[in-house]
Amino acid sequence: MDRCASSTGSLRSTASRVLRGAHEKGGVEGRVGYFRRNYLTPVPRVATLEDLNQQIAGFEERELNRRIGSRIRTIGQDFAREAPHLLPLPREPFETAMALTSIRSSGSHSCRTPRSLR
C-alpha cells in the first residue's frame, strides 16, 4: 500500500469516529430547550434553592413516564436499560463555579460565575 492510500484510509477512519457522535449535540441541546420551555418558563417562584431542586425533581419524575415521538419505551424505561452502562460519579465533589472579586472605587464586590465562562 502506498503512503497516500495509507493516509487516506487513516483520515477516513478518523472522520467516521468523529462523526459518529456529531448528531448528539443538537439532540442534547434540544432536550435542554424542551425542559426549559416546559418547566422553567415562566421562571418558577421559589424561596430557596432547595425548593427549586424539589420542583425540578418533580418535573424529572413526570418526564420518566413520557414517550418521545413514536418510541415504544418511556424515557424511564430507556434510562433503566442504559443506567448499568454509565460510569460512576467521581468520589470527590468538584467546584462548578469560581469566585471573583472586583475592586471598584466605591469598594469591592464578590460574585460566583460558572466555570464555563472562564
XYZ file of C-alpha atoms in Angstrom:
118
model
C 0.000 0.000 0.000
C 1.458 3.391 -0.883
C 1.750 6.297 1.524
C -1.164 8.261 0.020
C -3.588 5.338 0.263
C -2.473 4.703 3.818
C -3.069 8.298 4.919
C -6.446 8.442 3.149
C -7.594 5.312 4.987
C -6.447 6.858 8.251
C -8.386 10.044 7.554
C -11.487 8.082 6.683
C -11.397 6.084 9.915
C -10.740 9.240 11.972
C -13.620 11.062 10.308
C -16.018 8.191 10.900
C -15.083 8.096 14.602
C -15.604 11.847 14.959
C -18.871 11.928 13.019
C -20.448 9.013 14.889
C -21.406 11.236 17.832
C -21.713 14.506 15.897
C -25.509 14.382 15.814
C -25.798 14.104 19.602
C -25.003 17.756 20.424
C -28.171 19.067 18.783
C -30.244 16.350 20.418
C -28.964 17.234 23.878
C -29.455 20.961 23.269
C -32.973 20.269 22.020
C -33.843 18.372 25.218
C -32.450 21.195 27.361
C -34.626 23.641 25.419
C -37.661 21.359 25.833
C -37.141 21.203 29.604
C -36.614 24.966 29.874
C -39.726 25.782 27.804
C -41.961 23.267 29.581
C -40.806 23.579 33.187
C -38.794 26.773 33.646
C -40.908 29.245 31.649
C -42.167 31.297 33.326
C -39.353 31.195 35.881
C -40.532 29.214 38.930
C -41.055 31.264 42.083
C -39.174 29.684 44.974
C -37.942 30.804 48.379
C -34.758 28.712 48.432
C -32.507 26.715 46.154
C -33.781 23.588 47.916
C -37.351 24.498 46.877
C -36.212 24.836 43.269
C -34.387 21.499 43.440
C -37.547 19.828 44.776
C -39.631 21.307 41.947
C -37.114 20.143 39.347
C -37.082 16.642 40.887
C -40.873 16.561 40.425
C -40.539 17.674 36.803
C -37.948 14.961 36.176
C -40.227 12.342 37.749
C -43.009 13.324 35.320
C -40.620 13.045 32.384
C -39.774 9.420 33.241
C -43.272 8.377 32.110
C -43.174 10.328 28.838
C -42.598 8.733 25.438
C -40.562 10.573 22.812
C -42.303 10.522 19.459
C -43.387 7.029 18.483
C -40.850 5.156 20.628
C -42.200 2.050 22.304
C -40.474 2.651 25.650
C -40.782 5.584 28.043
C -37.823 7.768 28.980
C -37.684 5.974 32.341
C -37.624 2.542 30.709
C -34.816 3.592 28.358
C -32.856 5.070 31.252
C -33.256 1.871 33.295
C -31.699 -0.081 30.398
C -28.842 2.412 29.988
C -28.029 3.085 33.672
C -25.898 -0.045 34.249
C -23.562 1.120 31.457
C -22.923 4.602 32.890
C -19.696 5.415 34.682
C -19.938 6.126 38.424
C -19.836 9.711 39.641
C -16.467 10.952 40.932
C -15.859 10.221 44.625
C -14.812 13.779 45.387
C -17.099 16.707 44.582
C -15.716 19.424 42.343
C -16.413 23.139 42.150
C -18.634 24.133 39.244
C -18.090 27.857 39.758
C -15.236 30.157 40.615
C -15.262 33.125 42.989
C -14.243 36.503 41.564
C -13.600 39.764 43.374
C -13.532 43.067 41.544
C -12.283 46.316 43.011
C -14.247 49.485 42.300
C -13.732 52.998 43.544
C -16.737 52.532 45.831
C -15.450 49.265 47.324
C -15.106 45.623 46.392
C -17.720 43.289 45.017
C -17.670 39.465 45.018
C -19.562 37.093 42.779
C -19.521 33.482 41.617
C -19.550 32.606 37.938
C -19.878 29.269 36.140
C -16.568 27.644 35.184
C -17.697 27.572 31.546
C -17.396 31.374 31.399
C -13.654 31.362 32.153
